[in-house]
Coordinates of C-alpha atoms in Angstrom, one line a residue:
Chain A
X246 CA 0.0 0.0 0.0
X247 CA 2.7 2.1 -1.0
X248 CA 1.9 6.3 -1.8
X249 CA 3.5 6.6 -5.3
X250 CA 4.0 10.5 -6.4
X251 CA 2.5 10.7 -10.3
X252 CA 5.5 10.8 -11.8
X253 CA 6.6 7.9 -10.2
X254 CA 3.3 5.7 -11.0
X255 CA 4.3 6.5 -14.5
X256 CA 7.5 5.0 -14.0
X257 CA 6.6 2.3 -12.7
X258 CA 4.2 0.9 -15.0
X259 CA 7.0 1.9 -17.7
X260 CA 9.1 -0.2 -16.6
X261 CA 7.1 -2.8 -14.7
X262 CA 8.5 -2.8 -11.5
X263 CA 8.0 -4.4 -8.2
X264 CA 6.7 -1.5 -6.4
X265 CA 7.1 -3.3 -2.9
X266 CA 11.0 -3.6 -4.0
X267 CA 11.2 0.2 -3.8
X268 CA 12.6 2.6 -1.2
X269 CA 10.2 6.1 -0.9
X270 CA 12.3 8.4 0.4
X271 CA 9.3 11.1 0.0
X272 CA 7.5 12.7 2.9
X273 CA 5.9 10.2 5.0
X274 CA 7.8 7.1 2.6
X275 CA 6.1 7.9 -0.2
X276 CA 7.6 6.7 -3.1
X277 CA 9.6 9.9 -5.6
X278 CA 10.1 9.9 -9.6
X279 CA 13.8 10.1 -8.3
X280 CA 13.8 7.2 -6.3
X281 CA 12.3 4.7 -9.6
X282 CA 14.8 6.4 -11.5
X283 CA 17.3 5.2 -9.2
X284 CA 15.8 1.7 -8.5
X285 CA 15.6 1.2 -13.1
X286 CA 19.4 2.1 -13.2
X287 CA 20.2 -0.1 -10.7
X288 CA 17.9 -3.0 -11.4
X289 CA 16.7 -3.5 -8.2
X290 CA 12.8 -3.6 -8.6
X291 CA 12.4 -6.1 -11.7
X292 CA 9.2 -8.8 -11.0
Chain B
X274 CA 5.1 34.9 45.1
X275 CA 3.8 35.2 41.6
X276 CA 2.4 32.4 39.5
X277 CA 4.6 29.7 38.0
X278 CA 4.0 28.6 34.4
X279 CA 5.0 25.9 31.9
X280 CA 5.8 28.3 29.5
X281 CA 6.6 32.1 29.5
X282 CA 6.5 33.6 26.1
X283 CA 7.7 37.4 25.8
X284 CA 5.3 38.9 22.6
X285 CA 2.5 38.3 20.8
X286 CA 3.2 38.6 17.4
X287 CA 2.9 36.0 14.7
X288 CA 5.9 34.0 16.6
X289 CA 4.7 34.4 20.1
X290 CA 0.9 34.3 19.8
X291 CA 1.0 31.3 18.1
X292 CA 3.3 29.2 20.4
X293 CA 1.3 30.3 23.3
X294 CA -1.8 29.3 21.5
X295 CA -0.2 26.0 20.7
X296 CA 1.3 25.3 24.0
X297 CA -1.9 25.7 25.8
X298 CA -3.7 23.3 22.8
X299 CA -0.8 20.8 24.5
X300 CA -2.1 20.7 28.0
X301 CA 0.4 23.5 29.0
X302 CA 0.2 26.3 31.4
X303 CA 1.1 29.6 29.8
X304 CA 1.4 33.1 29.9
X305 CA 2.2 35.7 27.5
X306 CA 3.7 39.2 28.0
X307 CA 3.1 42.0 25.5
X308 CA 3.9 45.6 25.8
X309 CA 2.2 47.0 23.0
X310 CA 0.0 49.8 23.2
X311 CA -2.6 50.5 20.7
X312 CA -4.6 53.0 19.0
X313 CA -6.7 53.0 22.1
X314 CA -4.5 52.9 25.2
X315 CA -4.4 49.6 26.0
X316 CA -2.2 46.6 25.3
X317 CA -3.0 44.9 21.7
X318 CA -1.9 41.3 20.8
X319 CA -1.0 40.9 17.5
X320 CA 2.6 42.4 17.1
X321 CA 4.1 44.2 14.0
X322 CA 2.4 41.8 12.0
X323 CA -1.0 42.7 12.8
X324 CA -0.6 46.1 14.3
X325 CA 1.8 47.7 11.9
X326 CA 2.7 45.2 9.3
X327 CA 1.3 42.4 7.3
X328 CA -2.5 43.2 8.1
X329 CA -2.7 47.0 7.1
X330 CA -0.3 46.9 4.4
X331 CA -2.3 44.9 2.9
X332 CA -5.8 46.6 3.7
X333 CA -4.3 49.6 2.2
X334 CA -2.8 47.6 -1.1
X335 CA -6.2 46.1 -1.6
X336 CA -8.1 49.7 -1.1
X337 CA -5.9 51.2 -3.6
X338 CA -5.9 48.8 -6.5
X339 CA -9.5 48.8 -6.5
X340 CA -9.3 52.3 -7.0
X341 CA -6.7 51.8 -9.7
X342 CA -8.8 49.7 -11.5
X343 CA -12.1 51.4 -11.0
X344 CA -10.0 54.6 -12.5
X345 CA -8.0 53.0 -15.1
X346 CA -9.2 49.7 -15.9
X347 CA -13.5 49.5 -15.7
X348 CA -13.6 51.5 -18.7
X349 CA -11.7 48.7 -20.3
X350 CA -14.5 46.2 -19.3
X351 CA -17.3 48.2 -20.6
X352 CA -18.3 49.5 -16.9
X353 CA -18.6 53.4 -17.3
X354 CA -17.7 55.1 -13.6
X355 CA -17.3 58.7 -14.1
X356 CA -15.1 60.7 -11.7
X357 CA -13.8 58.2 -9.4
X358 CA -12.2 59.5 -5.8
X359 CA -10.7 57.9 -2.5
X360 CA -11.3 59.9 0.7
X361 CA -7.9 58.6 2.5
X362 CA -9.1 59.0 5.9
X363 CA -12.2 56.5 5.2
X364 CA -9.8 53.8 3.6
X365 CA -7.1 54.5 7.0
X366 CA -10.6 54.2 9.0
X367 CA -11.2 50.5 7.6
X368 CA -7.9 49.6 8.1
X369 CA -7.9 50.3 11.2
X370 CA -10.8 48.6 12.1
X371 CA -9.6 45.2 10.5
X372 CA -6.9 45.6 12.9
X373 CA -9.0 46.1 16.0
X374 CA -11.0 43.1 15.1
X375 CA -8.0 41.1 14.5
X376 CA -6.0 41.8 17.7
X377 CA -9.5 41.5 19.8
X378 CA -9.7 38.4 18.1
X379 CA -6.2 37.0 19.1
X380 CA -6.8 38.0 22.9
X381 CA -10.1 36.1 22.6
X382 CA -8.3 33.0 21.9
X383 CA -6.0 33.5 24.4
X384 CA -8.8 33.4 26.5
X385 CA -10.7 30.5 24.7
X386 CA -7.2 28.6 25.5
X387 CA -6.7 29.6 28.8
X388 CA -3.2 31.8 28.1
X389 CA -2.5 34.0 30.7
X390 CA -2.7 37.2 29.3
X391 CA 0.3 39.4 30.9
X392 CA 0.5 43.5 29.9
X393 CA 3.5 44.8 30.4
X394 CA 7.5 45.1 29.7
X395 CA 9.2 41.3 29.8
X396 CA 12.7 40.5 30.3
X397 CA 14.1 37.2 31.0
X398 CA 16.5 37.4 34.2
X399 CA 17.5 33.7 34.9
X400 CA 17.4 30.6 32.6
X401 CA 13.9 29.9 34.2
X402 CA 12.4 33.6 35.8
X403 CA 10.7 36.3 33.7
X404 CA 10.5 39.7 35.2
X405 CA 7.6 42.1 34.0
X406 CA 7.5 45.7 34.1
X407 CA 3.8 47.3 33.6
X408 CA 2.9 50.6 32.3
X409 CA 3.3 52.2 36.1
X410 CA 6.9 51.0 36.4
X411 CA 5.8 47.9 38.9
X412 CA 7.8 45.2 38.3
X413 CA 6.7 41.9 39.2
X414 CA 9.2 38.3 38.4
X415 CA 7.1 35.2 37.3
X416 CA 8.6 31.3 37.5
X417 CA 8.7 29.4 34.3
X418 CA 9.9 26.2 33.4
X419 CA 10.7 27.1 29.9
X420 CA 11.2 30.6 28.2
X421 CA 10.6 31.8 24.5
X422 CA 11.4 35.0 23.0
X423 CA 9.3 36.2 20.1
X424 CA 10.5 39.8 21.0
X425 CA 10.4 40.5 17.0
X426 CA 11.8 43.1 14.8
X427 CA 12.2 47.3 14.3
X428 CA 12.3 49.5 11.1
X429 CA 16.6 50.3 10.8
X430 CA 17.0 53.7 11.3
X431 CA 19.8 55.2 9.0
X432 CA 21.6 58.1 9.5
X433 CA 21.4 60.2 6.8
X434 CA 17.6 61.1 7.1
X435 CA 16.6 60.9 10.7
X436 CA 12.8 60.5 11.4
X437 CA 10.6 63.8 11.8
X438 CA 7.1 62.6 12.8
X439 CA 4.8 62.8 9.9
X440 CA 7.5 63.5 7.7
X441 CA 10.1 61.4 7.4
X442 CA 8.6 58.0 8.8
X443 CA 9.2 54.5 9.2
X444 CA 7.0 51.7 7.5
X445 CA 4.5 52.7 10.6
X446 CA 4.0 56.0 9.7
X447 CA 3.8 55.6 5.9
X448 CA 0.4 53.8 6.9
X449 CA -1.0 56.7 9.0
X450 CA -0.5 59.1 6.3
X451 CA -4.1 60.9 6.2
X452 CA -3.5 62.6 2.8
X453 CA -2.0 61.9 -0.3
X454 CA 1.9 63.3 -0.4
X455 CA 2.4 65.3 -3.7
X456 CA 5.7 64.0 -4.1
X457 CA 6.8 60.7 -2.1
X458 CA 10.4 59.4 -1.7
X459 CA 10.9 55.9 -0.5
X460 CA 14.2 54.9 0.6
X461 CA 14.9 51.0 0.1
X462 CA 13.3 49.1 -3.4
X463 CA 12.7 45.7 -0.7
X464 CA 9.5 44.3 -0.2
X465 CA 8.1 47.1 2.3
X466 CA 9.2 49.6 0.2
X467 CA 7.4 48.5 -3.1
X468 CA 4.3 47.9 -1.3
X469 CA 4.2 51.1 0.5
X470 CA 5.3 53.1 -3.0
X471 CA 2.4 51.6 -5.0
X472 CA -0.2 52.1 -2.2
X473 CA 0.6 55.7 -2.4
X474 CA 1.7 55.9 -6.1
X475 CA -1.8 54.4 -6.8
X476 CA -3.5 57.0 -4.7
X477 CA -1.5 59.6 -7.0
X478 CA 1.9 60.7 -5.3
X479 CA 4.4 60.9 -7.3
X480 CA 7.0 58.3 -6.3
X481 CA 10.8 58.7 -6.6
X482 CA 12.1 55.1 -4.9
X483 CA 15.8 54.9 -3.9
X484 CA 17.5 51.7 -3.6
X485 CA 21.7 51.2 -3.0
X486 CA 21.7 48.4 -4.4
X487 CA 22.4 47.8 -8.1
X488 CA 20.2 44.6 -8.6
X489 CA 16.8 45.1 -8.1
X490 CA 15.1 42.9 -5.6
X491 CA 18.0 40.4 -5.7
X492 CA 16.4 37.7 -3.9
X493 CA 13.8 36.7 -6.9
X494 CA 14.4 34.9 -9.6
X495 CA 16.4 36.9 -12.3
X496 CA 13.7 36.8 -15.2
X497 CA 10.8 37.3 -12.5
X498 CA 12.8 40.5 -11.0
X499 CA 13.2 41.8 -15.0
X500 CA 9.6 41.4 -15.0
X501 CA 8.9 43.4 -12.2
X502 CA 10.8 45.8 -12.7
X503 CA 9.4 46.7 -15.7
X504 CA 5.8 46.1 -14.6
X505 CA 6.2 49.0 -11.7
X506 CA 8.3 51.1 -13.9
X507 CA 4.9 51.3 -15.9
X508 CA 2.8 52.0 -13.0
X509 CA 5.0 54.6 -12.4
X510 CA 7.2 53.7 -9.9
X511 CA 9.8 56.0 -10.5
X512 CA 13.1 53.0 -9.1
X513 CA 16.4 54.5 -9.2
X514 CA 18.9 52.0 -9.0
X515 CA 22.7 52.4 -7.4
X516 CA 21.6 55.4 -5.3
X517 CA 23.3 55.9 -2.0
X518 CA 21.6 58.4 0.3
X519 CA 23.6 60.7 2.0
X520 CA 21.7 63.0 3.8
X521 CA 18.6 65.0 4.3
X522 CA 17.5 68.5 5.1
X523 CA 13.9 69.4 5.9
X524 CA 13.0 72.7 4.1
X525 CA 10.0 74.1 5.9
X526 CA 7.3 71.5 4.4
X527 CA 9.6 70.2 2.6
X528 CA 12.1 67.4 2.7
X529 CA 15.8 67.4 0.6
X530 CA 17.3 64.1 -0.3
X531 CA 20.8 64.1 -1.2
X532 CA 22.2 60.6 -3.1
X533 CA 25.0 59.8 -5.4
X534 CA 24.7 57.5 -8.2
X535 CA 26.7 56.4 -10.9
X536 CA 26.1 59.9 -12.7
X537 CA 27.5 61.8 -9.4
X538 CA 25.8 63.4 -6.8
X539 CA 21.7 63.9 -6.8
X540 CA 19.5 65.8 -5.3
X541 CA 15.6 65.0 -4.9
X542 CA 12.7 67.2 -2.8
X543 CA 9.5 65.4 -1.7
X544 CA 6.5 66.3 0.3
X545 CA 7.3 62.9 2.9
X546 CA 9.9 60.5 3.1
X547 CA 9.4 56.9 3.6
X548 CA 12.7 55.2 5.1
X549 CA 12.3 51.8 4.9
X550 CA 16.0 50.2 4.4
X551 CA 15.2 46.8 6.6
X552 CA 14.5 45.7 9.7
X553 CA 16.5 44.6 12.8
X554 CA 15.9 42.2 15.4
X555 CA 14.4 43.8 19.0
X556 CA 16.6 42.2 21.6
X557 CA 17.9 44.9 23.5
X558 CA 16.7 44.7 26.9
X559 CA 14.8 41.5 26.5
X560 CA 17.5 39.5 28.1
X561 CA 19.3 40.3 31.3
X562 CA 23.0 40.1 31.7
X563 CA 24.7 37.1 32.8
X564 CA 21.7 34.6 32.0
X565 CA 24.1 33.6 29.5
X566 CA 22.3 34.1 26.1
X567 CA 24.5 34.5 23.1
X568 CA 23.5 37.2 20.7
X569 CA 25.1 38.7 17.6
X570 CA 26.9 41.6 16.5
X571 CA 23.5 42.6 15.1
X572 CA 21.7 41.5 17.9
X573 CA 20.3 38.3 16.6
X574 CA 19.4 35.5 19.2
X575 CA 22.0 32.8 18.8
X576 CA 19.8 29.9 18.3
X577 CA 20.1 26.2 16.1
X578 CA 17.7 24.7 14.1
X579 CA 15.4 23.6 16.7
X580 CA 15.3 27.3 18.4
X581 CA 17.2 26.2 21.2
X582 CA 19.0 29.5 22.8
X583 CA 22.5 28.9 24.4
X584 CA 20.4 28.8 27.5
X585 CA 18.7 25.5 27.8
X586 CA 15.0 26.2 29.2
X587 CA 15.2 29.2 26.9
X588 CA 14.0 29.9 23.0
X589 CA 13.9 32.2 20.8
X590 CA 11.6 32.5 17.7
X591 CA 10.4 34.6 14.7
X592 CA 12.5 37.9 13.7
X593 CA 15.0 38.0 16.7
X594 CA 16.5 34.6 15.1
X595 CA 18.3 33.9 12.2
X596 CA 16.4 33.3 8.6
X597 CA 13.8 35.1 6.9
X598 CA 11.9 37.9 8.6
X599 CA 8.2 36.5 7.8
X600 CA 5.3 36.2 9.7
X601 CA 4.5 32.4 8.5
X602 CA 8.4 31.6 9.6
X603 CA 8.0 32.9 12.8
X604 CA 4.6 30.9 13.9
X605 CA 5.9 27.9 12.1
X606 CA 8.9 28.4 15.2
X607 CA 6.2 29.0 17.3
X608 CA 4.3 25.9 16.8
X609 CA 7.7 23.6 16.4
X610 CA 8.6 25.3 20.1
X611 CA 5.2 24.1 21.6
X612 CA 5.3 20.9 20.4
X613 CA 9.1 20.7 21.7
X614 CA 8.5 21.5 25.1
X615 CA 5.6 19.7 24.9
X616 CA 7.6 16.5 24.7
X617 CA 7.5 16.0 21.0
X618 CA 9.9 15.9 18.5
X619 CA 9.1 18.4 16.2
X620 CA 11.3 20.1 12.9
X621 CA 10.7 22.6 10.5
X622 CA 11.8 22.8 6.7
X623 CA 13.5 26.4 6.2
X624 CA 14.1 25.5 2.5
X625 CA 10.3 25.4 1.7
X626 CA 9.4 29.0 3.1
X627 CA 7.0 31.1 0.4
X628 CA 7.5 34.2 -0.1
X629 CA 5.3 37.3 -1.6
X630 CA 5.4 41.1 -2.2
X631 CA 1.4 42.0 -2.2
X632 CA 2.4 44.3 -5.5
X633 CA 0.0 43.8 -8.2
X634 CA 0.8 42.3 -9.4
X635 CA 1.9 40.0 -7.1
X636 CA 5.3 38.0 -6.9
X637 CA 6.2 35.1 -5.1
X638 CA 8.2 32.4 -5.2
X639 CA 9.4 29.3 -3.0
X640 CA 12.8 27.1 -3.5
X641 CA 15.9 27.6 -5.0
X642 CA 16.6 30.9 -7.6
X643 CA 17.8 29.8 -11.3
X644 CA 20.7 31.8 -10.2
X645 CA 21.0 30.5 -6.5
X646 CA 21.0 26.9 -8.1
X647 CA 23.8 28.0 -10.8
X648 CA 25.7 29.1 -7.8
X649 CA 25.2 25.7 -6.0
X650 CA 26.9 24.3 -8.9
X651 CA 23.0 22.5 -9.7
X652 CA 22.2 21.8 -13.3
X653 CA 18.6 22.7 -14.2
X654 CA 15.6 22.3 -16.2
X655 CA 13.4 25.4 -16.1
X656 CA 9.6 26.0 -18.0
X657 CA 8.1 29.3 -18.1
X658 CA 4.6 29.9 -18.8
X659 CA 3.7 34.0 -19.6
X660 CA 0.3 34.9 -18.7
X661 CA -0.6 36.6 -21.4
X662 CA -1.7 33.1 -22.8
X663 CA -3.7 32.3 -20.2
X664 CA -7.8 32.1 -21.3
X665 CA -8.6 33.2 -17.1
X666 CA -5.9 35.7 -17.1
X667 CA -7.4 37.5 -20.0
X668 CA -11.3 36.6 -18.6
X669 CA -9.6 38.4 -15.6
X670 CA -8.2 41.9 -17.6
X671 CA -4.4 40.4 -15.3
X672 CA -2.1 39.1 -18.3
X673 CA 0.9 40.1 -17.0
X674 CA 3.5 37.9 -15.7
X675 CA 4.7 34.7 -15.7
X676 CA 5.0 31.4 -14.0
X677 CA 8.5 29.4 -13.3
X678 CA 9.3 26.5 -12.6
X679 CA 13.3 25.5 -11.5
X680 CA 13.7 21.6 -11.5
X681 CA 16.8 19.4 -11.0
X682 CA 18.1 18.4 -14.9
X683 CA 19.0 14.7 -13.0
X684 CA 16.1 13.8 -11.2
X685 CA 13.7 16.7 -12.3
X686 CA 12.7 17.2 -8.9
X687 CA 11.1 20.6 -8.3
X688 CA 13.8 22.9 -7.2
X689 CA 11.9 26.4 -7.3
X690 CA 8.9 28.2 -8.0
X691 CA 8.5 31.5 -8.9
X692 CA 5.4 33.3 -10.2
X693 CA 4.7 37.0 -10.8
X694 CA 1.1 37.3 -12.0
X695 CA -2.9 37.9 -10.5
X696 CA -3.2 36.1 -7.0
X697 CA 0.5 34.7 -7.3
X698 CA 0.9 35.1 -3.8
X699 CA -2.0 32.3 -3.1
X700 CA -1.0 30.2 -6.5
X701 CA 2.9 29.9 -5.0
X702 CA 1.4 27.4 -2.0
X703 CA 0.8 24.9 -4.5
X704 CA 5.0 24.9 -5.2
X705 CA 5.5 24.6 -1.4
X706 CA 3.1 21.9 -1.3
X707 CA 5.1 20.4 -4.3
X708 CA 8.5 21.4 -2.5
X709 CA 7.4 19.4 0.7
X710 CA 6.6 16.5 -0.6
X711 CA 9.9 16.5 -3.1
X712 CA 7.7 16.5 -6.2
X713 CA 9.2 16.2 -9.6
X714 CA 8.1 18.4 -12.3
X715 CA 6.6 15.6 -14.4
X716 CA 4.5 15.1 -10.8
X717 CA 3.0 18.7 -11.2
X718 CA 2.9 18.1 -15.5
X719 CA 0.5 14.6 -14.6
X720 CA -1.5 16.6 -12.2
X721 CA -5.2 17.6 -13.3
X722 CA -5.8 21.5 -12.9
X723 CA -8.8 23.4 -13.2
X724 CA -10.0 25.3 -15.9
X725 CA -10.1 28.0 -16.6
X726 CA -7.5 29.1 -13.6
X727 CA -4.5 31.2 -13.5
X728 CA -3.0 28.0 -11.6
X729 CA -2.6 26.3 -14.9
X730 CA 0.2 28.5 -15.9
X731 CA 2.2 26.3 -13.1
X732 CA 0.8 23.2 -14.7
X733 CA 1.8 24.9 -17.9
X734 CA 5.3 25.9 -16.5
X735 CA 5.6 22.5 -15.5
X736 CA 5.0 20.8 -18.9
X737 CA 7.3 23.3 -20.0
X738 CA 10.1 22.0 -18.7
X739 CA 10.3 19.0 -20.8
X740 CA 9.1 20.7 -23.6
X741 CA 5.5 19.7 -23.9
X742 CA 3.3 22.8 -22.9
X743 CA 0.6 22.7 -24.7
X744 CA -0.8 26.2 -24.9
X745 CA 2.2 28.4 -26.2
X746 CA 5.1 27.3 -28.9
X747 CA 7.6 25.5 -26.7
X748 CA 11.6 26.9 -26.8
X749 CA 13.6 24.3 -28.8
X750 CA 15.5 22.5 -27.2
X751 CA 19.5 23.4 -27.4

C-alpha cells in the first residue's frame, strides 16, 4: 500500500517494476520519480 | 510569590501568539507578555504583524488597487464610472478597524485557551524567571519552566535622514498618512518599500524610490525581477537604481534628499519620506545580563535549528533569530517550540518557506533561484509559462507575468517556484506543497488542474520544462 508520487506511477508501470521492491524516500515514505529512476538504473525492482 | 508557568512567552506577534496558543492546545500552562500599546491605550496582541505590518499593508494595497482599477481599468471592461475618488481618511478608518477586530480576536483565543494574558514590559532574568514591568513602572518576576522569545523586529533607522514625525517615517508612519503626499520618496526598493510606493503611487503621489543596491530585488528569480521591474516602472514607480543616500534637510514643508549615483551626486525634494531600508531584530533589553544568552553583532538571538538559545530552558523564535523575517516563519517556530517543550519531536523545513510582495501584481516564489542553483553548482531544467496566454488571465483583464518553474536536470525534482502574476501570492502554496513533498516536475505536468485558472500557468510551466506545454510554442531545445 505504498503512496506513489504521479510521476513515479508513471515510471513504474514503464518499466514494470516491483513497487514493494522500492525505497520512498518522500514525505511520509512515499515513493519519488527520483527514487524509480534510481531503482531502473540499478535493477533493483524487476518482477 | 507570583504564578509559575509551563511556559513564559515574551510577545505576541505572529511568533509568540501562536506558540502560546499551541502550547496551551498541549495541555500546558502559559502566559504571554506583550507591551504593546494601541490605538486606544491599551495593550494589543498581534505584534508588528497585525498592528503595523502584514494586516494594514495589505488593507491599504487592496483599497488602492481597486481604486486603480475602477480609475483606469473598468472602462476597459465596458463599466462606465465617471469621476472616481478615495477619501484617504475612510480607507485608514477601515484599516484600522480590520486591525481592532483582529487583535481583539487574538486576545479572545487566548482566553478560549486559557493563556495568561500578561501587559507589560518582559525581560528574561535567569534561565527559568521572567520579570515584568507594567505601564506604572511595577515590576513583578514570574517562574517558568521554559522561556521563549518572540520579541520581534524594528524598522533600521539610518543616519542620513533621521525620522521627523509625519514626515520622514518608518514603514509605521507611511500607513498613517491621512493625505495623499504630492511627491513621495521611499528609501529602500525591498518588499516594504514596493508595497508602501504603490499604495501611495496608486493613490497619485508621485513616487521617486531609492535603492543602494544595483540589482533590483535580488532575492527573486532573475527573469521574475526583470519582469517586475518593468511592470512597476509602468505603473509609475519612478526605481532608481545604485543610489546611496547621504543626507537629508527638511525645508519648511519640505524634505531634501541628497544621493550619489553612478552619474554623481543627486538631489531629490518630496513632500514625505518613507525610510524603509530593513529591519532589525528587538533584543535589547529583553534579556538580562549574565543569563548567558548569546546574541550577535547585530543582535540576533543565537539559536540552532530547533530554536534552542545557548540557555537550555530558553528559545527564541520569529524575527529576533536567524532566517527570513516573515510572519509564516515565525509561527511555524512558534508551533515547532510548543510541540518541543511539549515533549514532542518536532522540525521545521526552512528550505520550503513562500515568499510574496502583495504588488500587483503580485510576486512570489518558494525554493531555490535559477541563479542561487547556478551558484550551488546544480544543473537545471526550467519552464516558463507567460500569462498573457492564459484564457482566465485574459477573462480576468491580469495578463501580466509569468510562471517558473526551476527543477533538478537529474532527477527533475522541483527545485523552485517563482510566479509573478494575479493572486500569485496564493498560486505559489501549491510549489511549497510540491516542494514538501519533493515532487518532480513531471509530478506537477500529470496533475489535473482546473479550468479556466491562473493556476494552470504552473501546470503549464511545468510541462514546459520538458518541452510539452501545450498552450504556447515551446523553446527548442538546445
Amino acid at each position: 500500500d505504498k503512496i506513489l508520487a504521479p510521476a513515479a506511477r508513471k515510471l513504474v508501470a514503464e518499466h514494470d517494476l516491483d513497487v514493494n521492491a522500492i525505497e520512498g524516500t518522500g514525505k511520509g515514505g512515499r515513493i519519488l520519480k527520483e527514487d524509480v529512476q534510481r531503482a531502473v538504473k540499478e535493477g533493483s525492482a524487476k518482477k | 510569590m507570583a504564578d509559575k508557568f509551563d511556559v513564559i512567552v515574551i510577545g505576541a506577534g505572529p511568533g509568540g501568539y501562536v506558540a502560546a496558543i499551541r502550547a496551551a492546545q498541549m495541555g500546558l500552562k502559559v502566559a504571554c507578555v506583550e507591551k504593546w500599546i494601541g490605538k486606544e491605550g491599551k495593550v494589543v496582541h498581534g505584534g508588528t504583524c497585525l498592528n503595523v505590518g502584514c494586516i494594514p499593508s495589505k488593507a491599504l494595497l487592496e483599497a488602492s488597487h481597486k481604486f486603480v482599477e475602477a480609475q483606469h481599468d473598468f472602462a476597459d471592461l465596458g463599466i462606465e464610472t465617471g469621476d472616481v475618488s478615495m477619501d484617504v481618511k475612510k480607507m485608514m478608518a477601515r484599516k484600522d478597524k480590520i486591525v481592532k477586530n483582529l487583535t481583539g480576536g487574538i486576545s479572545g483565543l487566548f482566553k478560549a485557551n486559557g493563556v495568561t494574558a500578561i501587559e507589560g514590559t518582559g525581560k528574561v532574568i535567569s534561565s527559568k524567571q521572567v520579570e515584568v514591568t507594567d505601564q506604572d513602572g511595577k515590576a513583578t518576576t514570574y517562574d517558568a519552566d521554559n522561556i521563549v522569545v518572540a520579541a520581534g523586529s524594528v524598522p533600521v533607522e539610518i543616519p542620513p535622514t533621521p525620522l521627523k514625525e509625519g514626515m520622514v517615517v518608518d514603514s509605521t508612519g507611511a500607513l498613517e498618512f491621512q493625505e495623499t503626499p504630492k511627491r513621495l520618496g521611499v528609501i529602500g526598493a525591498g518588499i516594504i518599500g514596493l508595497e508602501l510606493g504603490s499604495v501611495w503611487s496608486r493613490l497619485g503621489s508621485e513616487v521617486t524610490v531609492l535603492e543602494a543596491m544595483d540589482d533590483f530585488l535580488p532575492m527573486v528569480d532573475g527573469a521574475i525581477a526583470k519582469e517586475t521591474q518593468k511592470l512597476l516602472k509602468k505603473q509609475g514607480l519612478d526605481i532608481r537604481l545604485g543610489a546611496r543616500v547621504t543626507g537629508s534637510e527638511i525645508k519648511g514643508e519640505e524634505v531634501v534628499v541628497k544621493y550619489s549615483d553612478a552619474k554623481g551626486e543627486q538631489e531629490a525634494t518630496f513632500d514625505k519620506l518613507i525610510v524603509c531600508v530593513g529591519r532589525k531584530p528587538y533584543t535589547k533589553g529583553v534579556i538580562a545580563d549574565g543569563v548567558g544568552i548569546e546574541t550577535d553583532e547585530r543582535g540576533f538571538i543565537h539559536v540552532d535549528d530547533q530554536c534552542r538559545t545557548s540557555v537550555p530552558s530558553v528559545y527564541a523564535i520569529g524575527d529576533c533569530v536567524r532566517g527570513p523575517m516573515l510572519a509564516h516563519k515565525a509561527s511555524e517556530e512558534g508551533i515547532m517550540v510548543a510541540d518541543i517543550i511539549a515533549g514532542h519531536k518536532a522540525e521545521m523545513n526552512y528550505d520550503a518557506i513562500p515568499n510574496v510582495v502583495y504588488t500587483f501584481p503580485e510576486v512570489a516564489w518558494v525554493g531555490l533561484t535559477e541563479q542561487e542553483a547556478k551558484a550551488k553548482g546544480i544543473e537545471v531544467k526550467t519552464g516558463s509559462f507567460p500569462f498573457a496566454a492564459s484564457g482566465r488571465a485574459m477573462a480576468n483583464n491580469a495578463t501580466e507575468g509569468q510562471a517558473k518553474i526551476i527543477a533538478d536536470a537529474e532527477t527533475d525534482r522541483v527545485l523552485g517556484v517563482h510566479i509573478v502574476g494575479q493572486h500569485a501570492g496564493e498560486m505559489i502554496a501549491q510549489g511549497v506543497i510540491a516542494l514538501e513533498f519533493g515532487s518532480s516536475a513531471e509530478d506537477l505536468a500529470l496533475t489535473c488542474y482546473a479550468h479556466p485558472t491562473m493556476s494552470e500557468a504552473v501546470h503549464e510551466a511545468a510541462l514546459a520544462v520538458e518541452g510539452h506545454a501545450i498552450h504556447m510554442a515551446n523553446r527548442k531545445k538546445k
